Coordinates of C-alpha atoms in Angstrom, one line a residue:
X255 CA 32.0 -9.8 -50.0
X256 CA 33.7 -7.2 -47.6
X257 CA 31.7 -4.0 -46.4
X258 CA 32.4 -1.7 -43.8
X259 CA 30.9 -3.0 -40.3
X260 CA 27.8 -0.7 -39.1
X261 CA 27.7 -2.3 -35.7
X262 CA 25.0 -1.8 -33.4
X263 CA 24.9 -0.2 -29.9
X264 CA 24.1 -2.6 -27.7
X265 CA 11.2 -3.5 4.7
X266 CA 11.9 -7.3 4.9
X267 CA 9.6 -10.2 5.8
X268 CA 9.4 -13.7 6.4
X269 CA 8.4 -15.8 3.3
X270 CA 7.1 -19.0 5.6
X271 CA 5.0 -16.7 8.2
X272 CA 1.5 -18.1 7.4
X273 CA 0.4 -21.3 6.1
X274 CA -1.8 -19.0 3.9
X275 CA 1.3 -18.2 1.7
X276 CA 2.4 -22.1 1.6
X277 CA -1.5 -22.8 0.4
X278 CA -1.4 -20.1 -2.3
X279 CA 2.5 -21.6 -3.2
X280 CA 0.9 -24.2 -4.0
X281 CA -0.9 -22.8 -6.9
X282 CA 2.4 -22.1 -8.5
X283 CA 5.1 -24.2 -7.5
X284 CA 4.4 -27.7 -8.9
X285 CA 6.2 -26.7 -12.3
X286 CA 8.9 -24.7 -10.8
X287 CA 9.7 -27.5 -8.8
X288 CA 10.0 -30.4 -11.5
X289 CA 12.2 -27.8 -13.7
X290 CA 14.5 -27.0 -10.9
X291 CA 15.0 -30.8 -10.2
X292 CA 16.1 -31.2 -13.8
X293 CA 18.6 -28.4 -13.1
X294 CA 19.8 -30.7 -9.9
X295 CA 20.1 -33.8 -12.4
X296 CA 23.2 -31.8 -13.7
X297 CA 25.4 -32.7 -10.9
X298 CA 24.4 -36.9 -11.4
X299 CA 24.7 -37.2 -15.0
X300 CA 27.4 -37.2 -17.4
X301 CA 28.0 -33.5 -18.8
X302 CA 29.0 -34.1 -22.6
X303 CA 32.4 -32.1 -22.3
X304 CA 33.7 -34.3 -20.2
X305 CA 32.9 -37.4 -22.4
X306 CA 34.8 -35.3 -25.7
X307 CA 37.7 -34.8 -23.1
X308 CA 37.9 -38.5 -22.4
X309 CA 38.7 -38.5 -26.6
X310 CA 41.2 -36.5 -25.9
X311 CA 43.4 -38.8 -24.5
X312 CA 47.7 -39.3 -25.8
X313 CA 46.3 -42.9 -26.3
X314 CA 43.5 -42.4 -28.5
X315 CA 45.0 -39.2 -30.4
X316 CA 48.1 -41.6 -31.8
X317 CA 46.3 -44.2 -33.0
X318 CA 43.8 -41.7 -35.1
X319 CA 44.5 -41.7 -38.7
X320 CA 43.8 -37.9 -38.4
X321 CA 42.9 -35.4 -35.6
X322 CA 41.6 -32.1 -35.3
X323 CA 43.2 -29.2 -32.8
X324 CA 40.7 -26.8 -31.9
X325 CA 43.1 -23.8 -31.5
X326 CA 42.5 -20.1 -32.1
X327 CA 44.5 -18.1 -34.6
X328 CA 43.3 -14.4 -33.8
X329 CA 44.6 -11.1 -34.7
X330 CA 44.5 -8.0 -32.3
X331 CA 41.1 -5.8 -33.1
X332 CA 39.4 -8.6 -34.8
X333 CA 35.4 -9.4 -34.1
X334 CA 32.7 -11.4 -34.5
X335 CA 28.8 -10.9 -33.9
X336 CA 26.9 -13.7 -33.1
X337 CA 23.1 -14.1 -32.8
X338 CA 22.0 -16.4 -29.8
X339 CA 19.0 -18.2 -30.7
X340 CA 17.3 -19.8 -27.5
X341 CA 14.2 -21.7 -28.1
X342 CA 12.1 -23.8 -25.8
X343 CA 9.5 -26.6 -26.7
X344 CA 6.6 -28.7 -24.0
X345 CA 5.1 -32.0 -26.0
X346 CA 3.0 -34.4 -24.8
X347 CA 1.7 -36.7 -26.7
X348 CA 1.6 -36.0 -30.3
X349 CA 1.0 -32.2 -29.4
X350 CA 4.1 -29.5 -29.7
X351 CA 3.8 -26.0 -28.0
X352 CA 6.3 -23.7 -28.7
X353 CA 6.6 -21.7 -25.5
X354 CA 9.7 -20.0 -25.1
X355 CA 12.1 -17.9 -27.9
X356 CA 14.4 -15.4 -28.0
X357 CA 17.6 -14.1 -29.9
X358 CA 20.4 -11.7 -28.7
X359 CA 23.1 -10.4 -30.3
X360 CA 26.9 -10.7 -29.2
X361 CA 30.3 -9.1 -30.0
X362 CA 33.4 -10.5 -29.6
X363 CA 36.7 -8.4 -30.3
X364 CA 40.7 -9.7 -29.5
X365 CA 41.8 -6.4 -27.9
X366 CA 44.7 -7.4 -27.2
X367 CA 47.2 -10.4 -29.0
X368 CA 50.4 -12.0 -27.4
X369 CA 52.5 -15.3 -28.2
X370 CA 50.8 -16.6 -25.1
X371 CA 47.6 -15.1 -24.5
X372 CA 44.3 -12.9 -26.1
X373 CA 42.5 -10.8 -24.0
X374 CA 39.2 -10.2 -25.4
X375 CA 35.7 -8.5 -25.1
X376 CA 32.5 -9.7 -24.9
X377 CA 29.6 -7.2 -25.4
X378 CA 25.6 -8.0 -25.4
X379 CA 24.1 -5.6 -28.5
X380 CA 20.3 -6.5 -28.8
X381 CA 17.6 -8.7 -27.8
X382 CA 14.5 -9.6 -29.7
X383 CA 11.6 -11.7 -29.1
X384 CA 10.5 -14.9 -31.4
X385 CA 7.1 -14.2 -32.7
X386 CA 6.1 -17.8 -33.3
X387 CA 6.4 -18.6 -29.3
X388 CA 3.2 -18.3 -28.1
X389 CA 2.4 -18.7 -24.2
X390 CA 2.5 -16.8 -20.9
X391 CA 6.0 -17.3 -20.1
X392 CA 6.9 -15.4 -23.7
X393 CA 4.4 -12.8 -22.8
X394 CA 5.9 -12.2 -19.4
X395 CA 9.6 -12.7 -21.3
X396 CA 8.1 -9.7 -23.6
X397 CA 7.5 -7.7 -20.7
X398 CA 10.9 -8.2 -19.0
X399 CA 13.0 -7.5 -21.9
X400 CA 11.0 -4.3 -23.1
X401 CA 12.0 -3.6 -19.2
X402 CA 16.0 -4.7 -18.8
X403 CA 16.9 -4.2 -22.7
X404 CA 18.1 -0.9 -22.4
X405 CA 20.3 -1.4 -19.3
X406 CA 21.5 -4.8 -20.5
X407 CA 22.4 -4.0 -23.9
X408 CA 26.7 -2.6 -24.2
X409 CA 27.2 -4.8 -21.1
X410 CA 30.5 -6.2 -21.5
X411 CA 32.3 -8.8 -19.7
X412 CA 36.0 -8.7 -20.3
X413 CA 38.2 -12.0 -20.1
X414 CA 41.3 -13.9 -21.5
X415 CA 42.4 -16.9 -23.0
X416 CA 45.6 -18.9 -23.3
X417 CA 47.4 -19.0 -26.8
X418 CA 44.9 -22.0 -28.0
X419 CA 41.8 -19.8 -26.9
X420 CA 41.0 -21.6 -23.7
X421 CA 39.3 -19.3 -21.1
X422 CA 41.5 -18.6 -18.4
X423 CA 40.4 -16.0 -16.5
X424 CA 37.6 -13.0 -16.4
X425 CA 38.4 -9.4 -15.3
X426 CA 35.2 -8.0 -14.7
X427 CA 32.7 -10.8 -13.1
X428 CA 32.2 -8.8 -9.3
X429 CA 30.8 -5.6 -11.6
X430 CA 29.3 -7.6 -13.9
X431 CA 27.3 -9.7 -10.6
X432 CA 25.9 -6.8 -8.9
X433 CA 24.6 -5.3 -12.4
X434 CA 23.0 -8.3 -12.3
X435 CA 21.1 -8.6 -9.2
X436 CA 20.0 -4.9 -9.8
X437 CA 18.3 -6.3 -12.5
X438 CA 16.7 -9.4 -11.5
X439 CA 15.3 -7.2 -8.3
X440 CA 13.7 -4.4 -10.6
X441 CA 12.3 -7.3 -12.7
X442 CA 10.8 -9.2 -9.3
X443 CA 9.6 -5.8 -8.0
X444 CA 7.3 -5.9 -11.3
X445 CA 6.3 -9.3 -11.6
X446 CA 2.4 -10.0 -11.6
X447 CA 0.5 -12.5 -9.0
X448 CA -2.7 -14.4 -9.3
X449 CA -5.7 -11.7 -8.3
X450 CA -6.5 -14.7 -5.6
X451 CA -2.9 -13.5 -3.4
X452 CA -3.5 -10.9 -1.1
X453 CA -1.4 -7.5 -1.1
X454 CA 0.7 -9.3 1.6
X455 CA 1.1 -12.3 0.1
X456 CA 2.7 -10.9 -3.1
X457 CA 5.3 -9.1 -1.1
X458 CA 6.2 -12.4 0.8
X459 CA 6.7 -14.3 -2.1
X460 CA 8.9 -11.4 -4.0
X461 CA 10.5 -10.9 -0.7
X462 CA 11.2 -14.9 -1.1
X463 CA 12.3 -14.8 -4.6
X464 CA 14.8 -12.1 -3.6
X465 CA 16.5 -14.0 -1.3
X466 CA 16.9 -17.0 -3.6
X467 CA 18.7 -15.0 -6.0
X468 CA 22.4 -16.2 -6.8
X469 CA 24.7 -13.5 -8.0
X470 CA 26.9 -16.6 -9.1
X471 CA 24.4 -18.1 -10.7
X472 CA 23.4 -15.0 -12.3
X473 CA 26.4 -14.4 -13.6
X474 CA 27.4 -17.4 -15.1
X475 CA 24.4 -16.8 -17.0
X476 CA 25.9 -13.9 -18.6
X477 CA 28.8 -16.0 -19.4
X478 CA 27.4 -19.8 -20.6
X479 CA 26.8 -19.1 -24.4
X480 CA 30.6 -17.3 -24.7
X481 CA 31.7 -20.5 -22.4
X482 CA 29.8 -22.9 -25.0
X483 CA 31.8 -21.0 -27.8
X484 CA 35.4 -21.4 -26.9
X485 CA 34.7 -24.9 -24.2
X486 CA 36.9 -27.0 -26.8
X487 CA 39.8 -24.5 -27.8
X488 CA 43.4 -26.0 -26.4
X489 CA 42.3 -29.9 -27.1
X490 CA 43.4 -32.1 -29.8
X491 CA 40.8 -34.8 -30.6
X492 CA 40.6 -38.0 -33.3
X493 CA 38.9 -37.8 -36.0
X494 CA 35.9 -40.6 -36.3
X495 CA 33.0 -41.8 -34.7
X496 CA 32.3 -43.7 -31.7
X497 CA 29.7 -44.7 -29.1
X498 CA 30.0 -46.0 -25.4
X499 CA 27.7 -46.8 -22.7
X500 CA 27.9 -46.2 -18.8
X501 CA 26.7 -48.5 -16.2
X502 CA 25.0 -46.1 -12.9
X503 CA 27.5 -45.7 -9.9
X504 CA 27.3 -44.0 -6.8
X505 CA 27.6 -40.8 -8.8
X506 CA 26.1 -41.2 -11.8
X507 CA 23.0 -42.0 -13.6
X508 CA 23.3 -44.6 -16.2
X509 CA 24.5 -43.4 -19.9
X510 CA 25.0 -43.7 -23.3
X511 CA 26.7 -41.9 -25.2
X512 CA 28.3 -41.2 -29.0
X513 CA 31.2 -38.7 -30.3
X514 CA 31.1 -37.5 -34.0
X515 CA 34.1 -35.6 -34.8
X516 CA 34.6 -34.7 -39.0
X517 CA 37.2 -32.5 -41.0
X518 CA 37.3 -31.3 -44.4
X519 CA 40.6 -31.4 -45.9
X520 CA 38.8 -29.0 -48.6
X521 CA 38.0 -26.0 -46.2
X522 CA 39.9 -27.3 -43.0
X523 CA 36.8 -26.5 -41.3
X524 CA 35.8 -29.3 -39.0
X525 CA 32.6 -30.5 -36.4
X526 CA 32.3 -31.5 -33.5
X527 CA 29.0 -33.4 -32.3
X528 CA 28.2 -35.1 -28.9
X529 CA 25.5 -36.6 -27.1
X530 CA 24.6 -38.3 -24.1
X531 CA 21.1 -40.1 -22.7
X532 CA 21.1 -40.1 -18.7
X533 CA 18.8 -42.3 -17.4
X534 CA 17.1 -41.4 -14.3
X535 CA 14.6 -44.1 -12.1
X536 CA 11.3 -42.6 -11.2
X537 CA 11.8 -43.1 -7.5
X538 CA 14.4 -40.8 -7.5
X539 CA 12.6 -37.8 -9.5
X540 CA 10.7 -38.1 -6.4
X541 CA 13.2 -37.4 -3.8
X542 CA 14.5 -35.2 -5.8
X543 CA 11.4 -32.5 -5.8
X544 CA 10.7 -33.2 -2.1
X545 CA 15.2 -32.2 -1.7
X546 CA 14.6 -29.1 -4.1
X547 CA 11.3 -27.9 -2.0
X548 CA 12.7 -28.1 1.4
X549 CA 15.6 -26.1 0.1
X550 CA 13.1 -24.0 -1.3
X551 CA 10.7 -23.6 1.1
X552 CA 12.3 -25.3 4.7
X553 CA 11.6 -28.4 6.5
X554 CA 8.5 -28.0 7.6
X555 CA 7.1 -26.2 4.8
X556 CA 8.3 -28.5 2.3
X557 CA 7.0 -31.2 4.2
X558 CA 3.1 -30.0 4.3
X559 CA 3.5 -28.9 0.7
X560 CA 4.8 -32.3 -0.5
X561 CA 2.3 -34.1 1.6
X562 CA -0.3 -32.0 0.0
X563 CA 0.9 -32.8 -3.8
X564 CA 1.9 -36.6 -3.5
X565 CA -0.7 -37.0 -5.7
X566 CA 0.1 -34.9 -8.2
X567 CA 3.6 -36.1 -8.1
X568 CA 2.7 -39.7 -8.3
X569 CA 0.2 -38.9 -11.7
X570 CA 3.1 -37.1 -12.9
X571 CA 6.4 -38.8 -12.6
X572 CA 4.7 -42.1 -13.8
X573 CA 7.4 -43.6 -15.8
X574 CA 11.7 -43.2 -15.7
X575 CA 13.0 -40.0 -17.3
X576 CA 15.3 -39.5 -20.0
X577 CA 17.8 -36.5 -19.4
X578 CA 19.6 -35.7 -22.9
X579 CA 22.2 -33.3 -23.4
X580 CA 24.0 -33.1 -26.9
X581 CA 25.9 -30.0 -28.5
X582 CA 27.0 -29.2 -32.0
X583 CA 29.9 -27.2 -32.6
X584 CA 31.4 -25.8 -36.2
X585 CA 34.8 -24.4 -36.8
X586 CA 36.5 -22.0 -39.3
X587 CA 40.2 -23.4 -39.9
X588 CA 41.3 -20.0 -37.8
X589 CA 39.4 -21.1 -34.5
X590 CA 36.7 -18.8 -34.4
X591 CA 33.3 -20.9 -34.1
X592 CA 31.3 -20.6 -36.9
X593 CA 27.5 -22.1 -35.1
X594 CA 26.9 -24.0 -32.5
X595 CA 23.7 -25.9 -31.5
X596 CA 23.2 -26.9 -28.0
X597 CA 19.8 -29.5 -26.8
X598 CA 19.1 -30.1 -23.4
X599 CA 15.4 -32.4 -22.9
X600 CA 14.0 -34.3 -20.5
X601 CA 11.3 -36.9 -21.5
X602 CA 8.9 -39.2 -19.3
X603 CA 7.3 -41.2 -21.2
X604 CA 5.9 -39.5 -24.3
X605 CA 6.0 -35.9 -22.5
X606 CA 9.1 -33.4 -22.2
X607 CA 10.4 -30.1 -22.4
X608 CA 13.3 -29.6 -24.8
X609 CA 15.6 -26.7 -24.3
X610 CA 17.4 -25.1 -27.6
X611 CA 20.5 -23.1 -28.0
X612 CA 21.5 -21.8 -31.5
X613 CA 24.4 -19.8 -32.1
X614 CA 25.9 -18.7 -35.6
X615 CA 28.3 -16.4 -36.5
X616 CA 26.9 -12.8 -38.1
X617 CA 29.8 -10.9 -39.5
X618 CA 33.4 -10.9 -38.8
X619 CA 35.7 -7.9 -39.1
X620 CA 39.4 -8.7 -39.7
X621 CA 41.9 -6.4 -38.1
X622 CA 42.2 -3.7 -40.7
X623 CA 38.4 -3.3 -40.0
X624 CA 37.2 -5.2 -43.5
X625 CA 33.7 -6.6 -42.4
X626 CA 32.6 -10.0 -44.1
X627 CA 28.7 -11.1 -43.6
X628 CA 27.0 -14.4 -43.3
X629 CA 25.0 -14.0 -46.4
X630 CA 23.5 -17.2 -45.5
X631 CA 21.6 -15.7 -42.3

């Protein structure tokens, strides 16, 4: 069924000057540091892209019965909304906590259509909280979106794409980094602090959050979801199933990993599925927070921090870890991406944290400006 779209708007101190401030650190940094380490385990472990790549091959693609080519077919002043559903689970044990949810909105529109290129839009609409997340991370996430939705929302990033619909280049990314920062910085400057930090102490530690900030970073946070939507466009890959494993190198944490890649010759729609188990030794989780906190904090810091929670490292990291990373990715026979479902967890022993992306497709309007719903959503 085709409607008309009604689319919707969218003084400076020292942060290590008393030991006072590394004490009260303490209080708080424990869990920041174990999730930033995961974040460093991305650069030793096998990112699943790569591995669908390696299917890719000439070799491989002629001696497939069939293949899929993940190639965009777009008109100019076509667009699709997309709601980004991003979830995030703790367990331990036999116990689940839902901690962390939230949905956002997205356009995309081809302004612009050439034999060899697109240029396209992509504009953030709305945000909205998940009322089934429960915990004091949601309830602070409540607070900081009620304070950056307004300014966030009709932000736009403008970028374009080969002929296939790979991303080639961005046009807008230095405007789109100090937006950013503003941001982050107004939602630091209302952050709350234990009652037990003095005045002083609260400004050091904002002071040192400010400084930590990464425009870069920031900004490819704007950009990962749109990234994870066109990451396979301009590759040609077999279709089947297969499963490999990856001894640990120099580089590398040990792997496995298995491809699923399906098409139906009904719809011409097709799937792409990957996922990969990197395992990480327990001794090295360990070097790993005591590398993140002296970036973190300094040498000397880090050191009297990390001699101060050996213990607590050693009760925690108790077992190896399991870093898993596997994405799910739908096609229409025209290229645009019809969901995708990205998993990122990281399990030690029977306790993890399990990360959730969930993107599907909301409406689509064609070029004459026909709009078509998902009427499953």
């Amino acid at each position: 069924m085709k409607h008309t779209c009604q689319q919707n708007p969218s003084n400076k101190s020292n942060p290590h000057s008393d030991y006072g401030t590394i004490r009260s650190l303490k209080r708080i940094i424990p869990a920041f540091l174990l999730s930033g380490m995961f974040v460093m385990l991305a650069s030793f472990t096998l990112p699943y892209n790569e591995t669908v790549i390696e299917a890719a091959s000439e070799e491989s693609v002629q001696e497939a019965d069939s293949v899929v080519d993940v190639i965009a077919w777009f008109d100019k002043n076509e667009s699709m909304t997309y709601w980004i559903h991003e979830s995030e689970w703790r367990f331990s044990g036999g116990d689940t906590t839902h901690i962390l949810g939230a949905a956002t909105k997205v356009m995309i529109t081809v302004t612009d259509s050439t034999k060899n290129s697109y240029d396209m839009e992509y504009r953030f609409l709305e945000t909205k909280l998940d009322p089934e997340a429960d915990s004091p991370v949601q309830q602070e996430m409540k607070r900081l979106i009620g304070q950056v939705q307004e300014k966030l929302a009709g932000t736009t990033i403008r970028f374009r794409t080969d002929e296939f619909g790979h991303i080639e280049k961005y046009y807008n990314l230095a405007e789109v980094k100090k937006q950013a920062k503003q941001l982050v910085y107004e939602m630091i400057d209302g952050m709350t602090f234990a009652d037990s930090l003095s005045p002083q102490q609260c400004v050091e530690i904002a002071s040192a959050i400010k400084e930590s900030v990464n425009g870069d970073m920031l900004v490819q946070g704007y950009i990962e979801e749109l990234e994870l939507l066109f990451q396979f466009h301009g590759n040609r890959y077999p279709v089947g199933e297969w499963a490999t494993h990856d001894n640990a190198t120099d580089t590398e944490y040990a792997s496995d990993t298995s491809v699923s890649i399906w098409l139906d010759p009904e719809s011409s729609q097709y799937d792409i599925f990957v996922n990969v188990d990197n395992y990480i030794p327990k001794e090295d989780l360990k070097i790993l927070v005591g590398s993140l906190a002296e970036e973190i904090l300094g040498k000397k810091e880090a050191k009297d921090l990390k001699e101060s929670m050996d213990t607590e490292l050693d009760e925690a990291i108790h077992e190896n870890a399991v870093y898993t990373t596997s994405v799910y990715e739908k096609y229409f026979p025209d290229g645009w991406p019809v969901m995708l479902i990205q998993h990122t967890g990281t399990s030690i022993g029977d306790s993890g944290k399990l990360k959730q992306k969930y993107i599907t497709w909301d409406s689509f309007t064609d070029s004459s400006g026909e709009c078509t719903y998902n009427e499953a959503e």
